[in-house]
C-alpha cells in the first residue's frame, strides 16, 4: 500500500513540475512574441550601437525556450521557429549593412572616447567613467562630426555596451542607473543628428 501511495505522490509531483514547465514556456513564448512585435516596429530606427543590447535581450528571452523546446506543442514550436527565423534575418541584414572600419582609425576613436583601446578589458569599477568620457566627448564634438565619424562613434559605443553586458552583475546600482542615463543621452544625440539630416535632405529637394 505504501509503495502505491509513494508512486502516486511521485507521479503527482512530476505532473505538477511538467505543468509548471509548460506554463513557463507559454509565458516565455508570449514574452518573445511581444518583444519581437515591439522591435519590428522600431526596426528602421535601431542604431548599430543598440545591437549588443538587442542580442543580449534575445538570448535571455530564448534561453529557456531553447532548453525545453521539445516540451512545446507542435503549434508553439512552429511559431517559435518562425520568430527565431525572423530575428536571425533581421540580425543578418544588420550585419550586412555594417560598415568596414579602418583598424587604426578605430583605435584612435576608442582611445579618444573611452581612454583605452582595450574596451573588452575595462574593469567594472571603470565602466562608469568610460561612459562619462564617451558622452562628454560626444557632446563636445558631435556638431562637427560627419556621418563617417558617427559610424566610428556608434561602433565604440556598441563595444562599450557589450563590455557592460559582460560585467553587469558586478556593477553597483548607482553605476547601473548612471550608465543607463548616459546610454539614453547618446542615443538621443544620435537621433537628433538623424533628424537634422532628414530635415536638410528635405530642404535640398525643395
JSON list of C-alpha atoms in Angstrom, two decimals:
[
{"chain": "A", "resi": 1, "resn": "UNK", "atom": "CA", "xyz": [0.00, 0.00, 0.00]},
{"chain": "A", "resi": 2, "resn": "UNK", "atom": "CA", "xyz": [2.83, 2.38, 0.90]},
{"chain": "A", "resi": 3, "resn": "UNK", "atom": "CA", "xyz": [4.52, 1.64, -2.43]},
{"chain": "A", "resi": 4, "resn": "UNK", "atom": "CA", "xyz": [1.35, 2.56, -4.34]},
{"chain": "A", "resi": 5, "resn": "UNK", "atom": "CA", "xyz": [0.98, 5.73, -2.25]},
{"chain": "A", "resi": 6, "resn": "UNK", "atom": "CA", "xyz": [4.59, 6.77, -2.89]},
{"chain": "A", "resi": 7, "resn": "UNK", "atom": "CA", "xyz": [4.21, 6.07, -6.59]},
{"chain": "A", "resi": 8, "resn": "UNK", "atom": "CA", "xyz": [1.04, 8.17, -6.73]},
{"chain": "A", "resi": 9, "resn": "UNK", "atom": "CA", "xyz": [2.72, 11.05, -4.88]},
{"chain": "A", "resi": 10, "resn": "UNK", "atom": "CA", "xyz": [5.75, 10.85, -7.17]},
{"chain": "A", "resi": 11, "resn": "UNK", "atom": "CA", "xyz": [3.56, 10.83, -10.27]},
{"chain": "A", "resi": 12, "resn": "UNK", "atom": "CA", "xyz": [1.63, 13.82, -8.94]},
{"chain": "A", "resi": 13, "resn": "UNK", "atom": "CA", "xyz": [4.84, 15.73, -8.24]},
{"chain": "A", "resi": 14, "resn": "UNK", "atom": "CA", "xyz": [6.24, 15.01, -11.70]},
{"chain": "A", "resi": 15, "resn": "UNK", "atom": "CA", "xyz": [2.95, 16.04, -13.28]},
{"chain": "A", "resi": 16, "resn": "UNK", "atom": "CA", "xyz": [2.96, 19.28, -11.31]},
{"chain": "A", "resi": 17, "resn": "UNK", "atom": "CA", "xyz": [6.54, 20.09, -12.36]},
{"chain": "A", "resi": 18, "resn": "UNK", "atom": "CA", "xyz": [5.73, 19.35, -16.00]},
{"chain": "A", "resi": 19, "resn": "UNK", "atom": "CA", "xyz": [2.66, 21.59, -15.83]},
{"chain": "A", "resi": 20, "resn": "UNK", "atom": "CA", "xyz": [4.73, 24.41, -14.32]},
{"chain": "A", "resi": 21, "resn": "UNK", "atom": "CA", "xyz": [7.37, 23.98, -17.04]},
{"chain": "A", "resi": 22, "resn": "UNK", "atom": "CA", "xyz": [4.72, 24.10, -19.77]},
{"chain": "A", "resi": 23, "resn": "UNK", "atom": "CA", "xyz": [3.13, 27.17, -18.23]},
{"chain": "A", "resi": 24, "resn": "UNK", "atom": "CA", "xyz": [6.52, 28.92, -18.02]},
{"chain": "A", "resi": 25, "resn": "UNK", "atom": "CA", "xyz": [7.30, 28.05, -21.64]},
{"chain": "A", "resi": 26, "resn": "UNK", "atom": "CA", "xyz": [3.99, 29.51, -22.76]},
{"chain": "A", "resi": 27, "resn": "UNK", "atom": "CA", "xyz": [4.80, 32.70, -20.86]},
{"chain": "A", "resi": 28, "resn": "UNK", "atom": "CA", "xyz": [8.32, 32.78, -22.34]},
{"chain": "A", "resi": 29, "resn": "UNK", "atom": "CA", "xyz": [6.87, 32.42, -25.83]},
{"chain": "A", "resi": 30, "resn": "UNK", "atom": "CA", "xyz": [4.39, 35.21, -25.15]},
{"chain": "A", "resi": 31, "resn": "UNK", "atom": "CA", "xyz": [7.22, 37.45, -23.90]},
{"chain": "A", "resi": 32, "resn": "UNK", "atom": "CA", "xyz": [9.24, 36.73, -27.05]},
{"chain": "A", "resi": 33, "resn": "UNK", "atom": "CA", "xyz": [6.21, 37.37, -29.24]},
{"chain": "A", "resi": 34, "resn": "UNK", "atom": "CA", "xyz": [5.62, 40.75, -27.58]},
{"chain": "A", "resi": 35, "resn": "UNK", "atom": "CA", "xyz": [9.31, 41.68, -27.76]},
{"chain": "A", "resi": 36, "resn": "UNK", "atom": "CA", "xyz": [9.52, 40.82, -31.47]},
{"chain": "A", "resi": 37, "resn": "UNK", "atom": "CA", "xyz": [6.40, 42.85, -32.22]},
{"chain": "A", "resi": 38, "resn": "UNK", "atom": "CA", "xyz": [7.90, 45.86, -30.44]},
{"chain": "A", "resi": 39, "resn": "UNK", "atom": "CA", "xyz": [11.31, 45.53, -32.09]},
{"chain": "A", "resi": 40, "resn": "UNK", "atom": "CA", "xyz": [9.79, 45.04, -35.54]},
{"chain": "A", "resi": 41, "resn": "UNK", "atom": "CA", "xyz": [8.01, 48.37, -35.17]},
{"chain": "A", "resi": 42, "resn": "UNK", "atom": "CA", "xyz": [11.34, 50.01, -34.28]},
{"chain": "A", "resi": 43, "resn": "UNK", "atom": "CA", "xyz": [13.48, 48.16, -36.83]},
{"chain": "A", "resi": 44, "resn": "UNK", "atom": "CA", "xyz": [14.19, 51.13, -39.09]},
{"chain": "A", "resi": 45, "resn": "UNK", "atom": "CA", "xyz": [15.27, 53.39, -36.21]},
{"chain": "A", "resi": 46, "resn": "UNK", "atom": "CA", "xyz": [17.56, 50.94, -34.38]},
{"chain": "A", "resi": 47, "resn": "UNK", "atom": "CA", "xyz": [21.17, 52.14, -34.36]},
{"chain": "A", "resi": 48, "resn": "UNK", "atom": "CA", "xyz": [24.26, 49.97, -34.60]},
{"chain": "A", "resi": 49, "resn": "UNK", "atom": "CA", "xyz": [25.14, 50.87, -31.02]},
{"chain": "A", "resi": 50, "resn": "UNK", "atom": "CA", "xyz": [21.89, 49.33, -29.78]},
{"chain": "A", "resi": 51, "resn": "UNK", "atom": "CA", "xyz": [22.59, 45.90, -31.27]},
{"chain": "A", "resi": 52, "resn": "UNK", "atom": "CA", "xyz": [24.66, 44.45, -28.39]},
{"chain": "A", "resi": 53, "resn": "UNK", "atom": "CA", "xyz": [21.71, 45.11, -26.05]},
{"chain": "A", "resi": 54, "resn": "UNK", "atom": "CA", "xyz": [19.22, 43.66, -28.54]},
{"chain": "A", "resi": 55, "resn": "UNK", "atom": "CA", "xyz": [21.30, 40.49, -28.93]},
{"chain": "A", "resi": 56, "resn": "UNK", "atom": "CA", "xyz": [21.56, 40.12, -25.15]},
{"chain": "A", "resi": 57, "resn": "UNK", "atom": "CA", "xyz": [17.79, 40.56, -24.75]},
{"chain": "A", "resi": 58, "resn": "UNK", "atom": "CA", "xyz": [17.11, 37.95, -27.43]},
{"chain": "A", "resi": 59, "resn": "UNK", "atom": "CA", "xyz": [19.46, 35.42, -25.82]},
{"chain": "A", "resi": 60, "resn": "UNK", "atom": "CA", "xyz": [17.80, 36.00, -22.45]},
{"chain": "A", "resi": 61, "resn": "UNK", "atom": "CA", "xyz": [14.30, 35.56, -23.90]},
{"chain": "A", "resi": 62, "resn": "UNK", "atom": "CA", "xyz": [15.15, 32.38, -25.80]},
{"chain": "A", "resi": 63, "resn": "UNK", "atom": "CA", "xyz": [17.46, 30.53, -23.38]},
{"chain": "A", "resi": 64, "resn": "UNK", "atom": "CA", "xyz": [14.64, 28.75, -21.54]},
{"chain": "A", "resi": 65, "resn": "UNK", "atom": "CA", "xyz": [12.76, 28.01, -24.75]},
{"chain": "A", "resi": 66, "resn": "UNK", "atom": "CA", "xyz": [15.86, 26.51, -26.34]},
{"chain": "A", "resi": 67, "resn": "UNK", "atom": "CA", "xyz": [16.47, 24.25, -23.32]},
{"chain": "A", "resi": 68, "resn": "UNK", "atom": "CA", "xyz": [12.89, 22.96, -23.28]},
{"chain": "A", "resi": 69, "resn": "UNK", "atom": "CA", "xyz": [11.96, 23.24, -26.94]},
{"chain": "A", "resi": 70, "resn": "UNK", "atom": "CA", "xyz": [10.83, 19.62, -27.15]},
{"chain": "A", "resi": 71, "resn": "UNK", "atom": "CA", "xyz": [8.18, 20.29, -24.49]},
{"chain": "A", "resi": 72, "resn": "UNK", "atom": "CA", "xyz": [6.44, 22.85, -26.72]},
{"chain": "A", "resi": 73, "resn": "UNK", "atom": "CA", "xyz": [3.34, 21.85, -28.61]},
{"chain": "A", "resi": 74, "resn": "UNK", "atom": "CA", "xyz": [3.73, 21.39, -32.36]},
{"chain": "A", "resi": 75, "resn": "UNK", "atom": "CA", "xyz": [1.94, 24.69, -32.97]},
{"chain": "A", "resi": 76, "resn": "UNK", "atom": "CA", "xyz": [4.06, 26.62, -30.44]},
{"chain": "A", "resi": 77, "resn": "UNK", "atom": "CA", "xyz": [7.24, 25.03, -31.77]},
{"chain": "A", "resi": 78, "resn": "UNK", "atom": "CA", "xyz": [6.36, 26.15, -35.30]},
{"chain": "A", "resi": 79, "resn": "UNK", "atom": "CA", "xyz": [5.70, 29.71, -34.08]},
{"chain": "A", "resi": 80, "resn": "UNK", "atom": "CA", "xyz": [8.94, 29.75, -32.08]},
{"chain": "A", "resi": 81, "resn": "UNK", "atom": "CA", "xyz": [10.97, 28.66, -35.11]},
{"chain": "A", "resi": 82, "resn": "UNK", "atom": "CA", "xyz": [9.29, 31.35, -37.20]},
{"chain": "A", "resi": 83, "resn": "UNK", "atom": "CA", "xyz": [10.09, 34.06, -34.62]},
{"chain": "A", "resi": 84, "resn": "UNK", "atom": "CA", "xyz": [13.72, 32.94, -34.45]},
{"chain": "A", "resi": 85, "resn": "UNK", "atom": "CA", "xyz": [13.97, 32.95, -38.25]},
{"chain": "A", "resi": 86, "resn": "UNK", "atom": "CA", "xyz": [12.61, 36.50, -38.39]},
{"chain": "A", "resi": 87, "resn": "UNK", "atom": "CA", "xyz": [15.10, 37.64, -35.76]},
{"chain": "A", "resi": 88, "resn": "UNK", "atom": "CA", "xyz": [18.04, 35.91, -37.47]},
{"chain": "A", "resi": 89, "resn": "UNK", "atom": "CA", "xyz": [17.13, 37.52, -40.80]},
{"chain": "A", "resi": 90, "resn": "UNK", "atom": "CA", "xyz": [16.98, 40.92, -39.10]},
{"chain": "A", "resi": 91, "resn": "UNK", "atom": "CA", "xyz": [20.34, 40.40, -37.42]},
{"chain": "A", "resi": 92, "resn": "UNK", "atom": "CA", "xyz": [21.96, 39.18, -40.65]},
{"chain": "A", "resi": 93, "resn": "UNK", "atom": "CA", "xyz": [20.62, 42.22, -42.50]},
{"chain": "A", "resi": 94, "resn": "UNK", "atom": "CA", "xyz": [22.14, 44.48, -39.85]},
{"chain": "A", "resi": 95, "resn": "UNK", "atom": "CA", "xyz": [25.48, 42.69, -40.06]},
{"chain": "A", "resi": 96, "resn": "UNK", "atom": "CA", "xyz": [25.46, 43.02, -43.85]},
{"chain": "A", "resi": 97, "resn": "UNK", "atom": "CA", "xyz": [24.87, 46.76, -43.53]},
{"chain": "A", "resi": 98, "resn": "UNK", "atom": "CA", "xyz": [27.72, 47.22, -41.07]},
{"chain": "A", "resi": 99, "resn": "UNK", "atom": "CA", "xyz": [30.46, 49.48, -42.32]},
{"chain": "A", "resi": 100, "resn": "UNK", "atom": "CA", "xyz": [34.04, 48.26, -42.65]},
{"chain": "A", "resi": 101, "resn": "UNK", "atom": "CA", "xyz": [36.03, 50.50, -40.32]},
{"chain": "A", "resi": 102, "resn": "UNK", "atom": "CA", "xyz": [39.74, 51.20, -40.54]},
{"chain": "A", "resi": 103, "resn": "UNK", "atom": "CA", "xyz": [41.53, 49.44, -37.68]},
{"chain": "A", "resi": 104, "resn": "UNK", "atom": "CA", "xyz": [43.96, 52.21, -36.76]},
{"chain": "A", "resi": 105, "resn": "UNK", "atom": "CA", "xyz": [41.31, 54.89, -37.05]},
{"chain": "A", "resi": 106, "resn": "UNK", "atom": "CA", "xyz": [39.00, 52.83, -34.84]},
{"chain": "A", "resi": 107, "resn": "UNK", "atom": "CA", "xyz": [41.71, 52.54, -32.20]},
{"chain": "A", "resi": 108, "resn": "UNK", "atom": "CA", "xyz": [42.10, 56.32, -32.30]},
{"chain": "A", "resi": 109, "resn": "UNK", "atom": "CA", "xyz": [38.37, 56.73, -31.68]},
{"chain": "A", "resi": 110, "resn": "UNK", "atom": "CA", "xyz": [38.41, 54.15, -28.90]},
{"chain": "A", "resi": 111, "resn": "UNK", "atom": "CA", "xyz": [41.25, 55.99, -27.16]},
{"chain": "A", "resi": 112, "resn": "UNK", "atom": "CA", "xyz": [39.59, 59.39, -27.56]},
{"chain": "A", "resi": 113, "resn": "UNK", "atom": "CA", "xyz": [36.17, 58.27, -26.40]},
{"chain": "A", "resi": 114, "resn": "UNK", "atom": "CA", "xyz": [36.97, 55.80, -23.61]},
{"chain": "A", "resi": 115, "resn": "UNK", "atom": "CA", "xyz": [40.64, 56.32, -22.74]},
{"chain": "A", "resi": 116, "resn": "UNK", "atom": "CA", "xyz": [41.66, 52.84, -23.89]},
{"chain": "A", "resi": 117, "resn": "UNK", "atom": "CA", "xyz": [41.88, 50.66, -26.99]},
{"chain": "A", "resi": 118, "resn": "UNK", "atom": "CA", "xyz": [41.13, 47.58, -24.86]},
{"chain": "A", "resi": 119, "resn": "UNK", "atom": "CA", "xyz": [37.46, 48.18, -24.14]},
{"chain": "A", "resi": 120, "resn": "UNK", "atom": "CA", "xyz": [36.88, 44.47, -23.60]},
{"chain": "A", "resi": 121, "resn": "UNK", "atom": "CA", "xyz": [39.22, 44.59, -20.60]},
{"chain": "A", "resi": 122, "resn": "UNK", "atom": "CA", "xyz": [37.67, 47.55, -18.77]},
{"chain": "A", "resi": 123, "resn": "UNK", "atom": "CA", "xyz": [37.06, 46.64, -15.13]},
{"chain": "A", "resi": 124, "resn": "UNK", "atom": "CA", "xyz": [33.57, 47.01, -13.60]},
{"chain": "A", "resi": 125, "resn": "UNK", "atom": "CA", "xyz": [34.87, 49.90, -11.48]},
{"chain": "A", "resi": 126, "resn": "UNK", "atom": "CA", "xyz": [35.94, 51.72, -14.65]},
{"chain": "A", "resi": 127, "resn": "UNK", "atom": "CA", "xyz": [32.72, 51.38, -16.64]},
{"chain": "A", "resi": 128, "resn": "UNK", "atom": "CA", "xyz": [31.02, 54.48, -15.26]},
{"chain": "A", "resi": 129, "resn": "UNK", "atom": "CA", "xyz": [33.98, 56.74, -16.08]},
{"chain": "A", "resi": 130, "resn": "UNK", "atom": "CA", "xyz": [34.26, 55.21, -19.56]},
{"chain": "A", "resi": 131, "resn": "UNK", "atom": "CA", "xyz": [30.63, 56.09, -20.31]},
{"chain": "A", "resi": 132, "resn": "UNK", "atom": "CA", "xyz": [31.04, 59.58, -18.85]},
{"chain": "A", "resi": 133, "resn": "UNK", "atom": "CA", "xyz": [34.10, 60.19, -21.03]},
{"chain": "A", "resi": 134, "resn": "UNK", "atom": "CA", "xyz": [32.35, 58.88, -24.15]},
{"chain": "A", "resi": 135, "resn": "UNK", "atom": "CA", "xyz": [29.27, 61.02, -23.56]},
{"chain": "A", "resi": 136, "resn": "UNK", "atom": "CA", "xyz": [31.31, 64.14, -22.75]},
{"chain": "A", "resi": 137, "resn": "UNK", "atom": "CA", "xyz": [33.32, 63.66, -25.95]},
{"chain": "A", "resi": 138, "resn": "UNK", "atom": "CA", "xyz": [30.15, 63.20, -27.99]},
{"chain": "A", "resi": 139, "resn": "UNK", "atom": "CA", "xyz": [28.56, 66.34, -26.54]},
{"chain": "A", "resi": 140, "resn": "UNK", "atom": "CA", "xyz": [31.67, 68.39, -27.29]},
{"chain": "A", "resi": 141, "resn": "UNK", "atom": "CA", "xyz": [32.30, 67.24, -30.86]},
{"chain": "A", "resi": 142, "resn": "UNK", "atom": "CA", "xyz": [29.07, 65.90, -32.37]},
{"chain": "A", "resi": 143, "resn": "UNK", "atom": "CA", "xyz": [28.12, 69.10, -34.21]},
{"chain": "A", "resi": 144, "resn": "UNK", "atom": "CA", "xyz": [31.27, 68.82, -36.31]},
{"chain": "A", "resi": 145, "resn": "UNK", "atom": "CA", "xyz": [31.02, 65.08, -36.99]},
{"chain": "A", "resi": 146, "resn": "UNK", "atom": "CA", "xyz": [30.43, 63.66, -40.44]},
{"chain": "A", "resi": 147, "resn": "UNK", "atom": "CA", "xyz": [28.31, 60.56, -40.97]},
{"chain": "A", "resi": 148, "resn": "UNK", "atom": "CA", "xyz": [31.54, 58.56, -41.09]},
{"chain": "A", "resi": 149, "resn": "UNK", "atom": "CA", "xyz": [32.57, 59.98, -37.71]},
{"chain": "A", "resi": 150, "resn": "UNK", "atom": "CA", "xyz": [29.22, 58.89, -36.28]},
{"chain": "A", "resi": 151, "resn": "UNK", "atom": "CA", "xyz": [29.85, 55.37, -37.59]},
{"chain": "A", "resi": 152, "resn": "UNK", "atom": "CA", "xyz": [33.05, 55.18, -35.56]},
{"chain": "A", "resi": 153, "resn": "UNK", "atom": "CA", "xyz": [31.39, 56.71, -32.50]},
{"chain": "A", "resi": 154, "resn": "UNK", "atom": "CA", "xyz": [28.49, 54.27, -32.70]},
{"chain": "A", "resi": 155, "resn": "UNK", "atom": "CA", "xyz": [30.84, 51.32, -33.03]},
{"chain": "A", "resi": 156, "resn": "UNK", "atom": "CA", "xyz": [32.82, 52.37, -29.94]},
{"chain": "A", "resi": 157, "resn": "UNK", "atom": "CA", "xyz": [29.55, 52.88, -28.06]},
{"chain": "A", "resi": 158, "resn": "UNK", "atom": "CA", "xyz": [28.47, 49.39, -29.10]},
{"chain": "A", "resi": 159, "resn": "UNK", "atom": "CA", "xyz": [31.75, 47.92, -27.86]},
{"chain": "A", "resi": 160, "resn": "UNK", "atom": "CA", "xyz": [31.26, 49.64, -24.52]},
{"chain": "A", "resi": 161, "resn": "UNK", "atom": "CA", "xyz": [27.69, 48.31, -24.30]},
{"chain": "A", "resi": 162, "resn": "UNK", "atom": "CA", "xyz": [28.96, 44.78, -24.95]},
{"chain": "A", "resi": 163, "resn": "UNK", "atom": "CA", "xyz": [31.51, 45.11, -22.16]},
{"chain": "A", "resi": 164, "resn": "UNK", "atom": "CA", "xyz": [28.85, 46.50, -19.83]},
{"chain": "A", "resi": 165, "resn": "UNK", "atom": "CA", "xyz": [26.66, 43.45, -20.52]},
{"chain": "A", "resi": 166, "resn": "UNK", "atom": "CA", "xyz": [29.58, 41.18, -19.58]},
{"chain": "A", "resi": 167, "resn": "UNK", "atom": "CA", "xyz": [30.22, 42.85, -16.21]},
{"chain": "A", "resi": 168, "resn": "UNK", "atom": "CA", "xyz": [26.65, 43.89, -15.41]},
{"chain": "A", "resi": 169, "resn": "UNK", "atom": "CA", "xyz": [26.35, 41.69, -12.32]},
{"chain": "A", "resi": 170, "resn": "UNK", "atom": "CA", "xyz": [29.43, 43.35, -10.82]},
{"chain": "A", "resi": 171, "resn": "UNK", "atom": "CA", "xyz": [28.22, 46.94, -11.24]},
{"chain": "A", "resi": 172, "resn": "UNK", "atom": "CA", "xyz": [26.77, 48.87, -8.31]},
{"chain": "A", "resi": 173, "resn": "UNK", "atom": "CA", "xyz": [23.16, 50.04, -8.56]},
{"chain": "A", "resi": 174, "resn": "UNK", "atom": "CA", "xyz": [24.27, 53.67, -8.74]},
{"chain": "A", "resi": 175, "resn": "UNK", "atom": "CA", "xyz": [26.61, 52.84, -11.63]},
{"chain": "A", "resi": 176, "resn": "UNK", "atom": "CA", "xyz": [23.83, 50.97, -13.45]},
{"chain": "A", "resi": 177, "resn": "UNK", "atom": "CA", "xyz": [21.49, 53.96, -13.12]},
{"chain": "A", "resi": 178, "resn": "UNK", "atom": "CA", "xyz": [24.13, 56.47, -14.24]},
{"chain": "A", "resi": 179, "resn": "UNK", "atom": "CA", "xyz": [25.22, 54.34, -17.20]},
{"chain": "A", "resi": 180, "resn": "UNK", "atom": "CA", "xyz": [21.62, 53.79, -18.31]},
{"chain": "A", "resi": 181, "resn": "UNK", "atom": "CA", "xyz": [21.07, 57.57, -18.32]},
{"chain": "A", "resi": 182, "resn": "UNK", "atom": "CA", "xyz": [24.22, 58.11, -20.38]},
{"chain": "A", "resi": 183, "resn": "UNK", "atom": "CA", "xyz": [23.17, 55.40, -22.86]},
{"chain": "A", "resi": 184, "resn": "UNK", "atom": "CA", "xyz": [19.85, 57.18, -23.37]},
{"chain": "A", "resi": 185, "resn": "UNK", "atom": "CA", "xyz": [21.64, 60.50, -23.86]},
{"chain": "A", "resi": 186, "resn": "UNK", "atom": "CA", "xyz": [23.96, 59.09, -26.51]},
{"chain": "A", "resi": 187, "resn": "UNK", "atom": "CA", "xyz": [21.03, 57.55, -28.40]},
{"chain": "A", "resi": 188, "resn": "UNK", "atom": "CA", "xyz": [19.18, 60.88, -28.20]},
{"chain": "A", "resi": 189, "resn": "UNK", "atom": "CA", "xyz": [22.19, 62.79, -29.56]},
{"chain": "A", "resi": 190, "resn": "UNK", "atom": "CA", "xyz": [22.49, 60.33, -32.44]},
{"chain": "A", "resi": 191, "resn": "UNK", "atom": "CA", "xyz": [18.80, 60.52, -33.30]},
{"chain": "A", "resi": 192, "resn": "UNK", "atom": "CA", "xyz": [18.89, 64.32, -33.22]},
{"chain": "A", "resi": 193, "resn": "UNK", "atom": "CA", "xyz": [21.64, 64.09, -35.84]},
{"chain": "A", "resi": 194, "resn": "UNK", "atom": "CA", "xyz": [19.48, 61.75, -37.93]},
{"chain": "A", "resi": 195, "resn": "UNK", "atom": "CA", "xyz": [16.56, 64.17, -37.67]},
{"chain": "A", "resi": 196, "resn": "UNK", "atom": "CA", "xyz": [18.78, 67.06, -38.78]},
{"chain": "A", "resi": 197, "resn": "UNK", "atom": "CA", "xyz": [19.99, 65.03, -41.77]},
{"chain": "A", "resi": 198, "resn": "UNK", "atom": "CA", "xyz": [16.42, 64.30, -42.85]},
{"chain": "A", "resi": 199, "resn": "UNK", "atom": "CA", "xyz": [15.49, 67.96, -42.48]},
{"chain": "A", "resi": 200, "resn": "UNK", "atom": "CA", "xyz": [18.46, 69.03, -44.60]},
{"chain": "A", "resi": 201, "resn": "UNK", "atom": "CA", "xyz": [17.57, 66.46, -47.26]},
{"chain": "A", "resi": 202, "resn": "UNK", "atom": "CA", "xyz": [14.01, 67.79, -47.41]},
{"chain": "A", "resi": 203, "resn": "UNK", "atom": "CA", "xyz": [15.25, 71.37, -47.83]},
{"chain": "A", "resi": 204, "resn": "UNK", "atom": "CA", "xyz": [17.60, 70.36, -50.64]},
{"chain": "A", "resi": 205, "resn": "UNK", "atom": "CA", "xyz": [14.79, 68.59, -52.51]},
{"chain": "A", "resi": 206, "resn": "UNK", "atom": "CA", "xyz": [12.54, 71.67, -52.50]}
]
